[in-house]
C-alpha positions as a LaTeX table, in Angstrom:
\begin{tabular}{lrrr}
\hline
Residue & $x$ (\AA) & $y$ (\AA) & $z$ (\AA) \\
\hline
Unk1 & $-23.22$ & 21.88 & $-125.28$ \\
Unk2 & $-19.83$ & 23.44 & $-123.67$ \\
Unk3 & $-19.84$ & 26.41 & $-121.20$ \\
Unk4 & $-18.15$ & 28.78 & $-124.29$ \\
Unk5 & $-20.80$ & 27.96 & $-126.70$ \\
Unk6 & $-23.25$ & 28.32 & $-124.16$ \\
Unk7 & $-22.22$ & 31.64 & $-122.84$ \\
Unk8 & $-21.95$ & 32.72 & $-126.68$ \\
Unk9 & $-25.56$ & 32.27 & $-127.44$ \\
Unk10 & $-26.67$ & 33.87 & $-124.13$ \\
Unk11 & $-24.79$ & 36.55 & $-124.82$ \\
Unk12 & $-26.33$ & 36.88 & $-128.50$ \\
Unk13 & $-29.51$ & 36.76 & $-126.65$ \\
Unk14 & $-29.45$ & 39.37 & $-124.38$ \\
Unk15 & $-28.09$ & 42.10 & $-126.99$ \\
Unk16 & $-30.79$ & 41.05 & $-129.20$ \\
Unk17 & $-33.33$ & 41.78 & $-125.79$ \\
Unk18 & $-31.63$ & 45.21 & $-125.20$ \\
Unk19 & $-31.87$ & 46.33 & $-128.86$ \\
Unk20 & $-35.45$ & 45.60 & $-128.92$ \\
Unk21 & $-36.13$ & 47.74 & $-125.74$ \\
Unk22 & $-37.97$ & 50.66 & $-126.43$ \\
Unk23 & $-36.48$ & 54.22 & $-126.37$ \\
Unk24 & $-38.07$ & 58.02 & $-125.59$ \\
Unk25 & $-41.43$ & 56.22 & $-124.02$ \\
Unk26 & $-43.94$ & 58.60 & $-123.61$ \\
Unk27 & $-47.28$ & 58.32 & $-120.81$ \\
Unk28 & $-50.21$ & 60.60 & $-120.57$ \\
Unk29 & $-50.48$ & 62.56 & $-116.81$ \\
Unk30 & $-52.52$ & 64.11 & $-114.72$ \\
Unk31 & $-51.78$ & 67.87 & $-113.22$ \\
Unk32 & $-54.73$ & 68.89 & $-111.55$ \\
Unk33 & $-56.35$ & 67.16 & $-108.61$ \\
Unk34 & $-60.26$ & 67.45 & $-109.83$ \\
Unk35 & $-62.80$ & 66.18 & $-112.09$ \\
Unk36 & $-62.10$ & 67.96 & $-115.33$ \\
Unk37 & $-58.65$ & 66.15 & $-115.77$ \\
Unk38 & $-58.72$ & 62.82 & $-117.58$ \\
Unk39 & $-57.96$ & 62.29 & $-121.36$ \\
Unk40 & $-61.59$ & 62.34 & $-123.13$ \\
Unk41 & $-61.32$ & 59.31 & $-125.55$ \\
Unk42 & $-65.05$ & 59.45 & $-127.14$ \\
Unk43 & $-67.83$ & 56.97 & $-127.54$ \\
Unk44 & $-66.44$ & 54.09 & $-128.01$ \\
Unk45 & $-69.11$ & 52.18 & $-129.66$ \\
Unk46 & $-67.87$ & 48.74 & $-128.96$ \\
Unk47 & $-68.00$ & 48.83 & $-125.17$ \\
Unk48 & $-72.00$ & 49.27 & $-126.22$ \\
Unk49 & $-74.23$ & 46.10 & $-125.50$ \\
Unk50 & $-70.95$ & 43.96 & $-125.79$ \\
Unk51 & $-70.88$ & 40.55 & $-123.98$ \\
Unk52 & $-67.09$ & 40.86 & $-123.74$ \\
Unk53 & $-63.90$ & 43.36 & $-123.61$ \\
Unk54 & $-60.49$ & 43.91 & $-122.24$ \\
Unk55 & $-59.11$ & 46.96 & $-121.39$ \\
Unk56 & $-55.66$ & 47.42 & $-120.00$ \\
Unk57 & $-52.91$ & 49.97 & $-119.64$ \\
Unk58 & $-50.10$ & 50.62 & $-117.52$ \\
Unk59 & $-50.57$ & 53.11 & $-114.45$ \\
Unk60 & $-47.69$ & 55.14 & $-112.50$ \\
Unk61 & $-49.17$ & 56.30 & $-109.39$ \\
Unk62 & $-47.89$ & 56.32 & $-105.13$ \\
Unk63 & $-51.01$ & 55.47 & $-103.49$ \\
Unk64 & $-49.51$ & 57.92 & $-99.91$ \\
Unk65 & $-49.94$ & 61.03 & $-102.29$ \\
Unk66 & $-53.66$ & 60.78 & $-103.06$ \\
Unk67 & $-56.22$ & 62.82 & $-101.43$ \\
Unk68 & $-58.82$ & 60.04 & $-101.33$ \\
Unk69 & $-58.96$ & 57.87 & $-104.36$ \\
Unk70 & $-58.76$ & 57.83 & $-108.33$ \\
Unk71 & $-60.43$ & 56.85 & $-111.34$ \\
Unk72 & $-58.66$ & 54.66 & $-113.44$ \\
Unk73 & $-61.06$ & 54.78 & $-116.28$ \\
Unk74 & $-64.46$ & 54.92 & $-116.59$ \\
Unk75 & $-67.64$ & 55.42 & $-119.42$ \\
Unk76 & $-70.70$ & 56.21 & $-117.38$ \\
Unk77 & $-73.56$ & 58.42 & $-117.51$ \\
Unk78 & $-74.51$ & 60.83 & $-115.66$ \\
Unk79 & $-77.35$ & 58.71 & $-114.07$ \\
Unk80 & $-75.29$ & 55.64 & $-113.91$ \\
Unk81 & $-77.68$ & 53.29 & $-115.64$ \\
Unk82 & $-75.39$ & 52.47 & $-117.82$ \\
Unk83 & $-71.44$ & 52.37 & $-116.91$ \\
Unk84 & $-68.18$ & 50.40 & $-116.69$ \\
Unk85 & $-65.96$ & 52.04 & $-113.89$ \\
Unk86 & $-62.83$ & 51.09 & $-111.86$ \\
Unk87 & $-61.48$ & 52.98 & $-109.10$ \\
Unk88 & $-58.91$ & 52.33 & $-107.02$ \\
Unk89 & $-58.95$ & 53.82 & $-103.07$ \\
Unk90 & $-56.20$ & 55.39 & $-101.42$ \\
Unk91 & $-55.83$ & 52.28 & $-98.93$ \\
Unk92 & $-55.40$ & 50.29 & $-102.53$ \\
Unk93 & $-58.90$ & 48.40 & $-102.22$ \\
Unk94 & $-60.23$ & 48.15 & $-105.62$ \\
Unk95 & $-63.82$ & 48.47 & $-107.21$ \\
Unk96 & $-65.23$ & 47.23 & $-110.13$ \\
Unk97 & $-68.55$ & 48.72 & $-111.14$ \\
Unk98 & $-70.35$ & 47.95 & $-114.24$ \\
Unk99 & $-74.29$ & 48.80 & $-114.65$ \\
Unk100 & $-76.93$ & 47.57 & $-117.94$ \\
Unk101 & $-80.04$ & 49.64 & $-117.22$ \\
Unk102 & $-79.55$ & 50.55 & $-113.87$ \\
Unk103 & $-79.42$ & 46.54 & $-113.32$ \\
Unk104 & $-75.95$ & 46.97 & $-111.81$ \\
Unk105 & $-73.07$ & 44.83 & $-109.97$ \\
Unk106 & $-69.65$ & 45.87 & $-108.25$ \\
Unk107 & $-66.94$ & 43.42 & $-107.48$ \\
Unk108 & $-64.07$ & 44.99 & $-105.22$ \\
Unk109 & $-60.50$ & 43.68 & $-103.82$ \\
Unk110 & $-59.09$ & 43.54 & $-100.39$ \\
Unk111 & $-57.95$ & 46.28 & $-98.95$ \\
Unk112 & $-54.21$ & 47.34 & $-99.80$ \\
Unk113 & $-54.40$ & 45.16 & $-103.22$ \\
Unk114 & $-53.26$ & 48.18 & $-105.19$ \\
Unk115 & $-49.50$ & 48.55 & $-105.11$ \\
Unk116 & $-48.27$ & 51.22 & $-102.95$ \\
Unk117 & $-45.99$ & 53.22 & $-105.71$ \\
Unk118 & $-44.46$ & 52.23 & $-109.43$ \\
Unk119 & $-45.48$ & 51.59 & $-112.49$ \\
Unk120 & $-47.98$ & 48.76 & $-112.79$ \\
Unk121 & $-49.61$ & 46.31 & $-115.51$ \\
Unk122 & $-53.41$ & 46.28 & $-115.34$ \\
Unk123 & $-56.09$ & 44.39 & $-116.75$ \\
Unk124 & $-59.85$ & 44.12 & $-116.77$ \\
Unk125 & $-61.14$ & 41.41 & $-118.81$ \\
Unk126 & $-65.11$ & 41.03 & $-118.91$ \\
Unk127 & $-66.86$ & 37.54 & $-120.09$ \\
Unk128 & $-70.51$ & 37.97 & $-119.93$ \\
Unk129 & $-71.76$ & 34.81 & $-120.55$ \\
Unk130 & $-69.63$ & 33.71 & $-117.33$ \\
Unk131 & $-72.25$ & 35.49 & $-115.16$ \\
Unk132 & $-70.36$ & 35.94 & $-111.82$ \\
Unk133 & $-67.29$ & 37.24 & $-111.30$ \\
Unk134 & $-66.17$ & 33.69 & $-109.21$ \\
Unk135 & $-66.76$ & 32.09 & $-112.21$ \\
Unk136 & $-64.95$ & 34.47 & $-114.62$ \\
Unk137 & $-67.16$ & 36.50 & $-115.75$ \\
Unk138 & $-65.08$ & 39.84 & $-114.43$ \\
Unk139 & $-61.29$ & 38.86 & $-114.14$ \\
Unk140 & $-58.27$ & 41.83 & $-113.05$ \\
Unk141 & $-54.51$ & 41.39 & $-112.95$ \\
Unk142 & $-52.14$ & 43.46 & $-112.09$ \\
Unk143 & $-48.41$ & 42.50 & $-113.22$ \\
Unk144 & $-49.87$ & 39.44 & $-114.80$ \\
Unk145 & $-51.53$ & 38.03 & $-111.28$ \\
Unk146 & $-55.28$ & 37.20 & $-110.78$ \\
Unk147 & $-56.77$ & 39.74 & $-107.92$ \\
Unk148 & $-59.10$ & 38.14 & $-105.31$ \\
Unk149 & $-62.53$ & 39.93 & $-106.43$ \\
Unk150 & $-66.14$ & 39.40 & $-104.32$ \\
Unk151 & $-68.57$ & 37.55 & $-106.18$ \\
Unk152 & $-70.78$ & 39.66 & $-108.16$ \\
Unk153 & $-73.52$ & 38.80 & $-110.85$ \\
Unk154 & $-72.68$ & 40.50 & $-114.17$ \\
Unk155 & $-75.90$ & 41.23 & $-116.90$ \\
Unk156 & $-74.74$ & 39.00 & $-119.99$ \\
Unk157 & $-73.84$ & 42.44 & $-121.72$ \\
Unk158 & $-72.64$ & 45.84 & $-120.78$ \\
Unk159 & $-75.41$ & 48.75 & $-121.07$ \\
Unk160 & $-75.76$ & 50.98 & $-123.96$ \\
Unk161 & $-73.50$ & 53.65 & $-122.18$ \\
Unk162 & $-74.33$ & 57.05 & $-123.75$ \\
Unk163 & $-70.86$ & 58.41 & $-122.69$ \\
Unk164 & $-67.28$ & 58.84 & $-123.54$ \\
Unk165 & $-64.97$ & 56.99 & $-122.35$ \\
Unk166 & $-62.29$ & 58.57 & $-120.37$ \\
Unk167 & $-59.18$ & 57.43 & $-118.49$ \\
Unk168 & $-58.17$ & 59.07 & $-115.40$ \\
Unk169 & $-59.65$ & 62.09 & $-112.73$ \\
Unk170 & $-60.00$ & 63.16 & $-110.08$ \\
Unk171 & $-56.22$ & 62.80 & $-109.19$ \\
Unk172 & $-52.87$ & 64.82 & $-109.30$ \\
Unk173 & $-49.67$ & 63.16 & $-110.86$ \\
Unk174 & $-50.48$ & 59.72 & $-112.16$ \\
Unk175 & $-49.51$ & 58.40 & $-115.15$ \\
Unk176 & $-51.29$ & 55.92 & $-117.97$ \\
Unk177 & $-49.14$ & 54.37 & $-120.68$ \\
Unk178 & $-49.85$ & 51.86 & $-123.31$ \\
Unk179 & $-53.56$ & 51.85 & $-123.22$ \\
Unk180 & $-55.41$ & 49.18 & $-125.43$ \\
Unk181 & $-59.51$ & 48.20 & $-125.31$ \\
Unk182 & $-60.31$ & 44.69 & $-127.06$ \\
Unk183 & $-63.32$ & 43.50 & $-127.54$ \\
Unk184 & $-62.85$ & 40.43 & $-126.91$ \\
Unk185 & $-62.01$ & 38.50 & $-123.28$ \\
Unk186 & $-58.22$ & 38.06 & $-123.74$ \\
Unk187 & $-56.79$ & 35.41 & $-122.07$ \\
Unk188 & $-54.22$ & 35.24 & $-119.10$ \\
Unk189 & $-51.49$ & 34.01 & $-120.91$ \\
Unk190 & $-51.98$ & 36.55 & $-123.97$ \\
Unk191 & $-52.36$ & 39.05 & $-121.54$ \\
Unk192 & $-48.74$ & 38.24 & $-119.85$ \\
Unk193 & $-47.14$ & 37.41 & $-122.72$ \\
Unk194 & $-47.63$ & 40.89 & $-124.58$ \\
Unk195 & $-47.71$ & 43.64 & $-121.28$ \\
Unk196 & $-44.74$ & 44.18 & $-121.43$ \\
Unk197 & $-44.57$ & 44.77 & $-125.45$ \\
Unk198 & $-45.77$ & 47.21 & $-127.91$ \\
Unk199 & $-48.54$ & 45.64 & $-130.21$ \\
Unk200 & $-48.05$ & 44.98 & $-133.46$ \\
Unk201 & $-48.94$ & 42.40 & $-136.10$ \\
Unk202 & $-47.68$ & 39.10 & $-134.40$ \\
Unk203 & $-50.89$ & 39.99 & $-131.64$ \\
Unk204 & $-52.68$ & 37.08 & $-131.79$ \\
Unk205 & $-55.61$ & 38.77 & $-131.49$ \\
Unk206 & $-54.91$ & 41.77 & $-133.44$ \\
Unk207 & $-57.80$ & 41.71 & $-135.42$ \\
Unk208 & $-59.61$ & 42.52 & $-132.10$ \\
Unk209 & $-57.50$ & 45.62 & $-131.00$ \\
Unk210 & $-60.20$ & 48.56 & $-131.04$ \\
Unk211 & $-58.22$ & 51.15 & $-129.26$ \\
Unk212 & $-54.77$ & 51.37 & $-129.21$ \\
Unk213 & $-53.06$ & 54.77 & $-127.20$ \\
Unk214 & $-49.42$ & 54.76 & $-126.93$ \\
Unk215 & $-48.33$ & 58.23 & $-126.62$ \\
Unk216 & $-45.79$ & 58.28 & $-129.07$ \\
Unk217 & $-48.22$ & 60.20 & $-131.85$ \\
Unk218 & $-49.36$ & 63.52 & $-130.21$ \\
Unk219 & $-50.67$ & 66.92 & $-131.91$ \\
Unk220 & $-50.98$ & 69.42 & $-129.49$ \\
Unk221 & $-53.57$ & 68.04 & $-127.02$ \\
Unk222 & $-54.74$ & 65.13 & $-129.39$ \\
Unk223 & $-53.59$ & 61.67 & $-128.75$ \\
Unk224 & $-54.19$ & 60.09 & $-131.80$ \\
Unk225 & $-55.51$ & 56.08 & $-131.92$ \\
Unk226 & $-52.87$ & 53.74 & $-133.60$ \\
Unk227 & $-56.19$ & 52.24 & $-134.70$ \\
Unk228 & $-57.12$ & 54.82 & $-136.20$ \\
Unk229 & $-60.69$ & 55.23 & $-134.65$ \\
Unk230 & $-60.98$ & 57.24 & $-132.16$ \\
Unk231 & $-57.83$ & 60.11 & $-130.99$ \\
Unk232 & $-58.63$ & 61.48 & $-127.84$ \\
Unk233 & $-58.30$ & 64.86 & $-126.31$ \\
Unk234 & $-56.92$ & 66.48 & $-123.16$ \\
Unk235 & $-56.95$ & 70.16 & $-121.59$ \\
Unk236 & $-53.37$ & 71.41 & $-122.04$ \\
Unk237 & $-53.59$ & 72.84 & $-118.64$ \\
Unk238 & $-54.73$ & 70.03 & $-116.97$ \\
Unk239 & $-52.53$ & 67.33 & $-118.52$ \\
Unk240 & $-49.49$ & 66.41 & $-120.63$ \\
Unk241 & $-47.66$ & 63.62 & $-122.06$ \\
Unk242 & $-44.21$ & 63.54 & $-121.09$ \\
Unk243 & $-41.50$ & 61.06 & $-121.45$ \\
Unk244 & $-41.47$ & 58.43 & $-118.74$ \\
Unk245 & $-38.76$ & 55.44 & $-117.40$ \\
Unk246 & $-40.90$ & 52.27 & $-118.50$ \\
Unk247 & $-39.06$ & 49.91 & $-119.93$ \\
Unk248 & $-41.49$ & 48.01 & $-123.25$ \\
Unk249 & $-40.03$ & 46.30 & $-126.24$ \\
Unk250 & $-40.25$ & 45.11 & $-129.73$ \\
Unk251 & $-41.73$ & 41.69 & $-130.06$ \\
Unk252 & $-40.20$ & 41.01 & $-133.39$ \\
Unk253 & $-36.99$ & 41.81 & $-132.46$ \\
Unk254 & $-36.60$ & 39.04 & $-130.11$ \\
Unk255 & $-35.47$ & 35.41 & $-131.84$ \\
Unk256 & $-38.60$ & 32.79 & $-131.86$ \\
Unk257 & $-36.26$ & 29.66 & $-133.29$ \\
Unk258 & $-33.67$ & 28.77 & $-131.12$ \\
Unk259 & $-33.12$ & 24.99 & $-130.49$ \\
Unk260 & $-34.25$ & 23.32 & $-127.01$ \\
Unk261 & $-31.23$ & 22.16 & $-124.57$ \\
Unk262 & $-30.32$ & 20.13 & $-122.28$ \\
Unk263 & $-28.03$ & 22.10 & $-120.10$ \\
Unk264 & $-25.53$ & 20.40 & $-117.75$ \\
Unk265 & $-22.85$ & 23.33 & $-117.22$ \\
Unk266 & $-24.38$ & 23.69 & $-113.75$ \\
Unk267 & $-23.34$ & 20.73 & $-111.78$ \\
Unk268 & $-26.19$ & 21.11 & $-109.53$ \\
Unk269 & $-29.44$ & 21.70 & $-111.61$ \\
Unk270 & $-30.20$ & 19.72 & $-114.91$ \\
Unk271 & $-33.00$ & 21.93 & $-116.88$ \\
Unk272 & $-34.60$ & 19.58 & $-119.40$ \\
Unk273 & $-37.97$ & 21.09 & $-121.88$ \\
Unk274 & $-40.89$ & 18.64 & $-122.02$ \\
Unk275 & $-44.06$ & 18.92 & $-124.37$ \\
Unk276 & $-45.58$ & 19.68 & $-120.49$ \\
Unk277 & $-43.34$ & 22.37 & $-119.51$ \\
Unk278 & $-39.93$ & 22.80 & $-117.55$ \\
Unk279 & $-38.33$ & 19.73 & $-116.03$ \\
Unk280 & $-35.99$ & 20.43 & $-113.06$ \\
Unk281 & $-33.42$ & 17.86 & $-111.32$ \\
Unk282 & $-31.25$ & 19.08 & $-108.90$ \\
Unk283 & $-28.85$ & 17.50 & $-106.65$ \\
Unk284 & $-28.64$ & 19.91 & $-103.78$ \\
Unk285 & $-31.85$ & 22.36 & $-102.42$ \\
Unk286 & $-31.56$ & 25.63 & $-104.12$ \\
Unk287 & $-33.24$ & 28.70 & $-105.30$ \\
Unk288 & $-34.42$ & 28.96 & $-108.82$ \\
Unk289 & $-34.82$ & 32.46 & $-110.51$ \\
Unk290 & $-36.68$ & 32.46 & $-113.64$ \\
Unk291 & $-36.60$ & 35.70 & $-115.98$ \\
Unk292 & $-38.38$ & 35.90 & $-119.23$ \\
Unk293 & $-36.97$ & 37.44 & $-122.50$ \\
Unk294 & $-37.69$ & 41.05 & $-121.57$ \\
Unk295 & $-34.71$ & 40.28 & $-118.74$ \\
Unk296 & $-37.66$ & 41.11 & $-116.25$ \\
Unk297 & $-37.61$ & 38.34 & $-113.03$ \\
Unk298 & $-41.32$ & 36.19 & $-113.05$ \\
Unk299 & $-40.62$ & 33.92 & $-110.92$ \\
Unk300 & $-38.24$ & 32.88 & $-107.38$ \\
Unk301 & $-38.91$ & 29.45 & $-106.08$ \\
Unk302 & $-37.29$ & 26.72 & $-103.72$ \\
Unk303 & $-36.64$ & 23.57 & $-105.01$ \\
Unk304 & $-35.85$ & 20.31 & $-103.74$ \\
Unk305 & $-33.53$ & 17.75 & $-104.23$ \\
Unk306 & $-34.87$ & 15.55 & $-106.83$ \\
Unk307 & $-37.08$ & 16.67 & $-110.13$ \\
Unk308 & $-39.53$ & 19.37 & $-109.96$ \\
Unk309 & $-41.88$ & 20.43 & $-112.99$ \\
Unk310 & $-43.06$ & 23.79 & $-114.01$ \\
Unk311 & $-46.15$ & 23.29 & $-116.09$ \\
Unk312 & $-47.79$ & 26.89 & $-115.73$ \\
Unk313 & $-45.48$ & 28.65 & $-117.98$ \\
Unk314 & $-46.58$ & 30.20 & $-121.17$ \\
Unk315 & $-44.64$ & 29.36 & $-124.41$ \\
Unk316 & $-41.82$ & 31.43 & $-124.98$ \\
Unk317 & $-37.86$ & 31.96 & $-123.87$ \\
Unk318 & $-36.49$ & 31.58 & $-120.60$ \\
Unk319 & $-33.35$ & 31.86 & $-118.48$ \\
Unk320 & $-33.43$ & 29.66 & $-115.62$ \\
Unk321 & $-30.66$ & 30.08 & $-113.54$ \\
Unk322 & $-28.23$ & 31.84 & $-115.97$ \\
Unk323 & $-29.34$ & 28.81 & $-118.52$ \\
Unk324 & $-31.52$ & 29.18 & $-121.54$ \\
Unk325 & $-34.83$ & 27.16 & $-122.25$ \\
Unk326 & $-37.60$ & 27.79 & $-124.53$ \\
Unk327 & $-40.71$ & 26.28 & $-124.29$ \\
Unk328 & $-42.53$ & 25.39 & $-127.51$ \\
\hline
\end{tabular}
């Protein structure tokens, strides 16, 4: 392939990337430092006597302007027999509390975990038959990246939690965005592959999607459910949804059949797609950039001279080094 045709079909690429991009996002926030303010999302049934769920969202919040800590989200009684809870601390240590009939476990992070300011991918994904939180059976990301949790022994199910679930409180300006509860245990690479995207019906696991809160459907202080099962509610003078800067797409907007290269424009690097992954010869040491099709960078790395393989990468579109590869 020449360095014209090349350049043509990167730059086809990246208009079809910024035309998928999102516009007039919206997030849910916080106004009042106490324990009234958090959006009131109901009983959500499924997180009853379930073996597994996911829940993630996206979370704007500077650690340096907390009074102590906040609650990301949380459905617990009042006893706490029966709960599923994570809070993060204002040193960015994070806890992990889930409780089946008072028989109760807590997994937490290292201290300063929790990134200082920005917005911020996270995901708690809960496999009960895994037992222990070592072995998987409570896994967080944030951005895409496994956290270090302390083992922990999780009951095989969650309680039956007689309690709305709620995201949010006790904090003052922080901000939750594209919030979604599965009830299932997603996997990493779904997980990556779709933060960064609004949900629709090329999900693989659609079918699972319980609770879907975007922001962009709002009625006075309801939120309604793209599901359709459960709008939530917030106190008008304790919260509001209000446009934000973070940047999601389209999924279907972005090409899924474009043929597999090998590209030799760059005299130093050959990039070459294998059933295994990413296959990298270069001819001087150099430092490989690798951004996915949002434009957003996943990856910096130092390679060698010689041939270096990337087998960790989920399936998708890549630039690598201002050169296109997609891995099937």
């Amino acid at each position: 392939m020449n360095k014209n045709k090349f350049l043509c079909l990167l730059c086809i690429f990246v208009n079809l990337c910024l035309s998928a991009q999102t516009t007039g996002n919206k997030a849910f926030q916080l106004n009042v430092n106490n324990g009234d303010a958090y959006l009131n999302c109901g009983d959500i049934i499924q997180l009853n006597n379930t073996p597994q769920y996911t829940i993630e969202m996206w979370v704007n919040v500077t650690l340096s302007n907390l009074p102590d800590r906040f609650i990301m989200f949380k459905k617990e009684q009042t006893d706490e027999k029966n709960r599923i809870k994570v809070q993060i601390e204002k040193n960015g240590q994070i806890y992990v509390m889930q409780s089946n009939d008072a028989d109760g476990a807590f997994a937490q992070t290292p201290v300063g975990t929790y990134p200082e300011s920005g917005w911020h991918h996270i995901a708690l994904v809960y496999d009960g038959e895994k037992e222990t939180s070592d072995n998987g059976a409570m896994t967080m990301y944030i951005d895409g990246i496994k956290l270090p949790l302390s083992n922990a022994t999780f009951k095989s199910t969650t309680g039956n939690i007689d309690a709305p679930f709620v995201v949010g409180g006790p904090s003052l300006n922080v901000e939750y965005d594209e919030i979604r509860i599965w009830n299932e245990a997603l996997t990493p690479n779904v997980i990556n592959d779709w933060k960064n995207y609004k949900i629709d019906n090329f999900h693989p696991n659609k079918t699972n999607l319980i609770v879907y809160y975007d922001f962009e459907d709002v009625s006075n202080t309801q939120v309604n459910d793209r599901q359709g099962n459960y709008p939530a509610i917030f106190k008008a003078d304790e919260a509001e949804i209000k446009s934000n800067d973070l940047k999601l797409y389209q999924k279907e907007n972005i090409p899924t059949t474009i043929e597999n290269i090998i590209t030799t424009d760059n005299n130093n690097l050959q990039i070459i797609s294998t059933a295994k992954g990413v296959k990298l010869i270069s001819t001087i040491p150099q430092t490989l950039h690798i951004y996915n099709v949002s434009g957003i960078l996943i990856r910096s790395l130092q390679i060698n001279v010689g041939t270096t393989t990337i087998t960790d990468l989920p399936k998708g579109l890549y630039i690598v080094n201002k050169q296109k590869i997609i891995i099937q």
